[in-house]
Amino acid sequence: VQLQASGGGLVQAGGSLRLSCAASGCTFSNYVMGWFRQAPGKEREFVACARWSVYSTDYADSVKGRFTISRDNAKRTVYLQMNSLKAEDTAVYYCAAARDYSRDISRYDYWGQGTQVTVSS
């Protein structure tokens, strides 16, 4: 499984960004797709995940109501729409794939390379 994340950048507080993660080398629908982030000096943390076998999504409390995870099956791509961005959302964002529906980072076997999101206040 190969994952390629993109879409990061610099945005002002209150703005929006959409991250993309293109998957290859797998049956896309068989995997739970997640987004994690890591800020400087902090551990990598869960942001959102989704499964589509039985449609379910889960979000960290810090992003609930502002971020939305979705996917395009034809493009084998998962998205993270980020609205009302805050300075504390600044981090490197990673997409990941897992067999199990979980927030637990250790359950994710495949990782993209990360994309930087910087929110200026």
Backbone as CSV, one residue per row, in Angstrom:
resi,resn,N_x,N_y,N_z,CA_x,CA_y,CA_z,C_x,C_y,C_z
1,VAL,0.851,-1.188,0.000,0.000,0.000,0.000,0.882,1.232,0.000
2,GLN,0.627,2.109,-0.938,1.358,3.386,-0.995,0.353,4.526,-0.840
3,LEU,0.736,5.491,-0.023,-0.117,6.641,0.242,0.661,7.908,-0.063
4,GLN,0.019,8.813,-0.768,0.658,10.074,-1.142,-0.228,11.217,-0.689
5,ALA,0.240,11.949,0.318,-0.530,13.071,0.852,-0.105,14.374,0.180
6,SER,-1.067,15.278,0.053,-0.783,16.583,-0.543,-1.830,17.588,-0.070
7,GLY,-1.599,18.852,-0.392,-2.592,19.873,-0.114,-2.274,20.794,1.038
8,GLY,-1.180,20.551,1.729,-0.827,21.427,2.823,-0.395,22.795,2.325
9,GLY,-0.205,23.707,3.265,0.232,25.043,2.902,0.104,25.991,4.065
10,LEU,0.228,27.271,3.741,0.132,28.344,4.728,-1.224,29.027,4.563
11,VAL,-1.932,29.175,5.662,-3.253,29.799,5.632,-3.437,30.639,6.881
12,GLN,-4.238,31.672,6.772,-4.521,32.502,7.924,-5.558,31.827,8.820
13,ALA,-5.523,32.159,10.077,-6.520,31.642,11.015,-7.914,31.976,10.506
14,GLY,-8.802,30.996,10.618,-10.152,31.149,10.102,-10.325,30.654,8.685
15,GLY,-9.210,30.374,8.022,-9.265,29.918,6.637,-9.473,28.421,6.527
16,SER,-9.390,27.938,5.290,-9.650,26.525,5.005,-8.560,25.938,4.129
17,LEU,-8.386,24.635,4.254,-7.515,23.855,3.379,-8.154,22.495,3.182
18,ARG,-7.859,21.884,2.055,-8.275,20.511,1.845,-7.052,19.655,1.553
19,LEU,-6.839,18.658,2.395,-5.761,17.700,2.188,-6.287,16.518,1.389
20,SER,-5.393,15.951,0.590,-5.723,14.767,-0.194,-4.723,13.670,0.098
21,CYS,-5.175,12.452,-0.028,-4.297,11.296,0.152,-4.692,10.257,-0.889
22,ALA,-3.811,10.066,-1.854,-4.054,9.107,-2.926,-3.457,7.753,-2.553
23,ALA,-4.253,6.719,-2.698,-3.821,5.363,-2.338,-3.600,4.518,-3.581
24,SER,-2.632,3.633,-3.497,-2.383,2.682,-4.574,-1.866,1.388,-3.975
25,GLY,-1.960,0.320,-4.749,-1.439,-0.961,-4.299,-2.314,-1.691,-3.316
26,CYS,-3.607,-1.333,-3.271,-4.503,-1.990,-2.324,-5.928,-1.899,-2.836
27,THR,-6.781,-2.706,-2.227,-8.222,-2.571,-2.453,-8.706,-1.502,-1.487
28,PHE,-8.888,-0.328,-2.030,-9.097,0.868,-1.223,-10.235,0.701,-0.220
29,SER,-11.311,0.095,-0.650,-12.494,0.000,0.212,-12.294,-0.934,1.398
30,ASN,-11.242,-1.739,1.370,-10.996,-2.676,2.468,-10.323,-2.028,3.665
31,TYR,-9.865,-0.812,3.503,-9.062,-0.179,4.540,-9.796,0.978,5.212
32,VAL,-9.528,1.091,6.491,-9.880,2.297,7.235,-8.806,3.339,6.917
33,MET,-9.243,4.534,6.587,-8.292,5.605,6.295,-8.330,6.629,7.415
34,GLY,-7.157,7.019,7.850,-7.081,7.964,8.946,-6.167,9.129,8.635
35,TRP,-6.370,10.192,9.367,-5.484,11.354,9.340,-4.946,11.566,10.752
36,PHE,-3.655,11.811,10.819,-2.971,12.120,12.063,-2.165,13.386,11.842
37,ARG,-1.719,13.994,12.940,-0.881,15.175,12.798,0.173,15.192,13.901
38,GLN,1.257,15.874,13.605,2.341,15.995,14.571,2.871,17.413,14.544
39,ALA,2.716,18.082,15.673,3.235,19.436,15.834,4.650,19.353,16.377
40,PRO,5.452,20.388,16.183,6.832,20.377,16.674,6.891,20.100,18.179
41,GLY,7.717,19.146,18.558,7.901,18.826,19.963,6.784,18.011,20.590
42,LYS,5.817,17.597,19.775,4.694,16.833,20.306,4.604,15.475,19.625
43,GLU,3.873,14.582,20.255,3.659,13.269,19.673,2.620,13.355,18.559
44,ARG,2.702,12.398,17.664,1.708,12.311,16.606,0.355,11.972,17.222
45,GLU,-0.685,12.654,16.761,-1.990,12.464,17.361,-3.061,12.215,16.306
46,PHE,-4.093,11.529,16.737,-5.225,11.203,15.882,-6.012,12.470,15.551
47,VAL,-6.463,12.551,14.288,-7.307,13.647,13.851,-8.682,13.121,13.430
48,ALA,-8.697,12.172,12.501,-9.973,11.665,11.984,-9.731,10.328,11.302
49,CYS,-10.792,9.528,11.235,-10.720,8.298,10.465,-12.088,7.954,9.917
50,ALA,-12.105,7.105,8.911,-13.368,6.715,8.305,-13.260,5.317,7.733
51,ARG,-14.330,4.606,7.794,-14.431,3.325,7.112,-15.681,3.375,6.247
52,TRP,-15.664,2.571,5.203,-16.762,2.653,4.257,-17.500,1.339,4.091
53,SER,-16.982,0.257,4.705,-17.711,-1.017,4.657,-19.038,-0.851,5.382
54,VAL,-18.978,-0.300,6.561,-20.162,0.177,7.280,-19.817,1.618,7.592
55,TYR,-20.414,2.539,6.871,-19.924,3.915,6.897,-19.893,4.486,8.319
56,SER,-18.692,4.869,8.732,-18.507,5.460,10.050,-17.360,6.438,9.982
57,THR,-17.472,7.503,10.749,-16.377,8.455,10.878,-16.158,8.763,12.357
58,ASP,-14.951,9.173,12.647,-14.590,9.521,14.019,-13.641,10.697,13.957
59,TYR,-13.785,11.618,14.893,-12.970,12.813,14.901,-12.449,13.073,16.306
60,ALA,-11.257,13.611,16.367,-10.754,14.110,17.643,-11.631,15.277,18.082
61,ASP,-11.796,15.426,19.373,-12.640,16.503,19.895,-12.158,17.867,19.421
62,SER,-10.849,18.002,19.266,-10.278,19.299,18.916,-10.639,19.745,17.500
63,VAL,-11.076,18.821,16.643,-11.391,19.187,15.260,-12.847,18.943,14.914
64,LYS,-13.589,18.331,15.794,-14.987,17.989,15.519,-15.775,19.260,15.184
65,GLY,-16.544,19.173,14.113,-17.321,20.325,13.670,-16.572,21.242,12.738
66,ARG,-15.265,21.083,12.638,-14.460,21.935,11.745,-13.855,21.132,10.593
67,PHE,-13.502,19.885,10.844,-12.855,19.037,9.837,-13.848,17.973,9.373
68,THR,-13.714,17.586,8.104,-14.554,16.539,7.540,-13.699,15.605,6.696
69,ILE,-13.818,14.311,6.967,-13.125,13.305,6.174,-14.100,12.741,5.144
70,SER,-13.598,12.541,3.936,-14.439,11.999,2.872,-13.539,11.286,1.873
71,ARG,-14.157,10.654,0.875,-13.332,9.982,-0.120,-13.999,9.966,-1.486
72,ASP,-13.181,9.738,-2.502,-13.616,9.556,-3.885,-13.117,8.198,-4.329
73,ASN,-14.042,7.244,-4.449,-13.635,5.880,-4.792,-12.965,5.805,-6.154
74,ALA,-13.506,6.538,-7.111,-12.958,6.467,-8.466,-11.509,6.935,-8.497
75,LYS,-11.183,7.895,-7.654,-9.820,8.429,-7.610,-8.981,7.754,-6.531
76,ARG,-9.574,6.840,-5.779,-8.854,6.150,-4.699,-8.191,7.168,-3.775
77,THR,-8.934,8.163,-3.433,-8.389,9.281,-2.678,-9.280,9.582,-1.476
78,VAL,-8.643,9.868,-0.353,-9.363,10.318,0.838,-8.985,11.774,1.084
79,TYR,-9.942,12.548,1.560,-9.756,13.972,1.756,-9.955,14.341,3.222
80,LEU,-9.333,15.427,3.610,-9.611,16.035,4.902,-9.869,17.514,4.643
81,GLN,-11.133,17.894,4.713,-11.512,19.295,4.568,-11.381,19.954,5.930
82,MET,-10.568,20.993,5.995,-10.295,21.666,7.258,-10.786,23.103,7.162
83,ASN,-11.771,23.429,7.976,-12.340,24.769,8.012,-12.076,25.426,9.366
84,SER,-12.250,26.708,9.399,-12.073,27.475,10.647,-10.752,27.116,11.317
85,LEU,-9.710,27.129,10.542,-8.404,26.707,11.048,-7.893,27.640,12.126
86,LYS,-7.189,27.040,13.075,-6.628,27.764,14.202,-5.110,27.582,14.201
87,ALA,-4.429,28.466,14.898,-2.975,28.359,14.980,-2.552,27.002,15.549
88,GLU,-3.327,26.489,16.466,-2.982,25.197,17.082,-3.182,24.010,16.152
89,ASP,-3.730,24.241,14.967,-3.821,23.174,13.971,-2.527,23.021,13.180
90,THR,-1.589,23.914,13.397,-0.310,23.846,12.698,0.415,22.548,13.035
91,ALA,0.752,21.797,12.015,1.392,20.496,12.205,1.708,19.894,10.846
92,VAL,2.462,18.808,10.875,2.580,17.961,9.696,1.442,16.944,9.765
93,TYR,0.688,16.855,8.692,-0.462,15.958,8.640,-0.112,14.718,7.822
94,TYR,-0.466,13.574,8.382,-0.182,12.291,7.749,-1.477,11.529,7.490
95,CYS,-1.569,10.909,6.341,-2.647,9.962,6.128,-2.109,8.556,6.378
96,ALA,-2.999,7.667,6.751,-2.600,6.319,7.102,-3.730,5.349,6.806
97,ALA,-3.373,4.085,6.673,-4.359,3.053,6.377,-4.240,1.922,7.381
98,ALA,-5.390,1.403,7.753,-5.438,0.325,8.738,-6.519,-0.677,8.359
99,ARG,-6.413,-1.871,8.922,-7.451,-2.875,8.733,-8.588,-2.682,9.723
100,ASP,-8.255,-2.102,10.873,-9.223,-1.958,11.953,-9.650,-0.508,12.103
101,TYR,-10.902,-0.324,12.484,-11.448,1.013,12.722,-11.022,1.444,14.120
102,SER,-10.085,2.373,14.186,-9.487,2.703,15.473,-8.835,4.066,15.432
103,ARG,-8.746,4.696,16.612,-7.963,5.918,16.771,-6.516,5.597,17.118
104,ASP,-6.271,4.362,17.459,-4.969,3.945,17.958,-3.934,3.967,16.843
105,ILE,-2.939,4.798,17.002,-1.929,4.962,15.961,-1.219,3.655,15.635
106,SER,-1.105,2.774,16.619,-0.385,1.516,16.411,-1.140,0.551,15.500
107,ARG,-2.406,0.839,15.242,-3.194,-0.043,14.379,-3.020,0.295,12.895
108,TYR,-2.349,1.390,12.622,-2.187,1.846,11.244,-0.856,1.323,10.697
109,ASP,-0.952,0.555,9.623,0.214,-0.125,9.077,0.909,0.652,7.977
110,TYR,0.171,1.506,7.305,0.708,2.193,6.137,0.555,3.700,6.317
111,TRP,1.604,4.422,5.930,1.639,5.859,6.156,2.090,6.595,4.911
112,GLY,1.480,7.761,4.710,1.965,8.678,3.696,3.126,9.490,4.242
113,GLN,3.678,10.342,3.426,4.901,11.051,3.762,4.672,12.308,4.582
114,GLY,3.448,12.762,4.729,3.185,13.955,5.507,3.142,15.208,4.665
115,THR,2.288,16.134,5.060,2.186,17.418,4.380,2.033,18.500,5.443
116,GLN,2.781,19.582,5.294,2.833,20.627,6.315,1.638,21.563,6.191
117,VAL,0.992,21.801,7.316,-0.075,22.798,7.416,0.370,23.838,8.432
118,THR,0.416,25.080,8.013,0.803,26.169,8.893,-0.322,27.199,8.911
119,VAL,-0.804,27.489,10.103,-1.892,28.447,10.271,-1.331,29.660,11.005
120,SER,-1.381,30.791,10.362,-0.869,32.013,10.968,-1.986,32.733,11.708
121,SER,-1.642,33.247,12.869,-2.654,33.922,13.704,-2.614,35.420,13.498
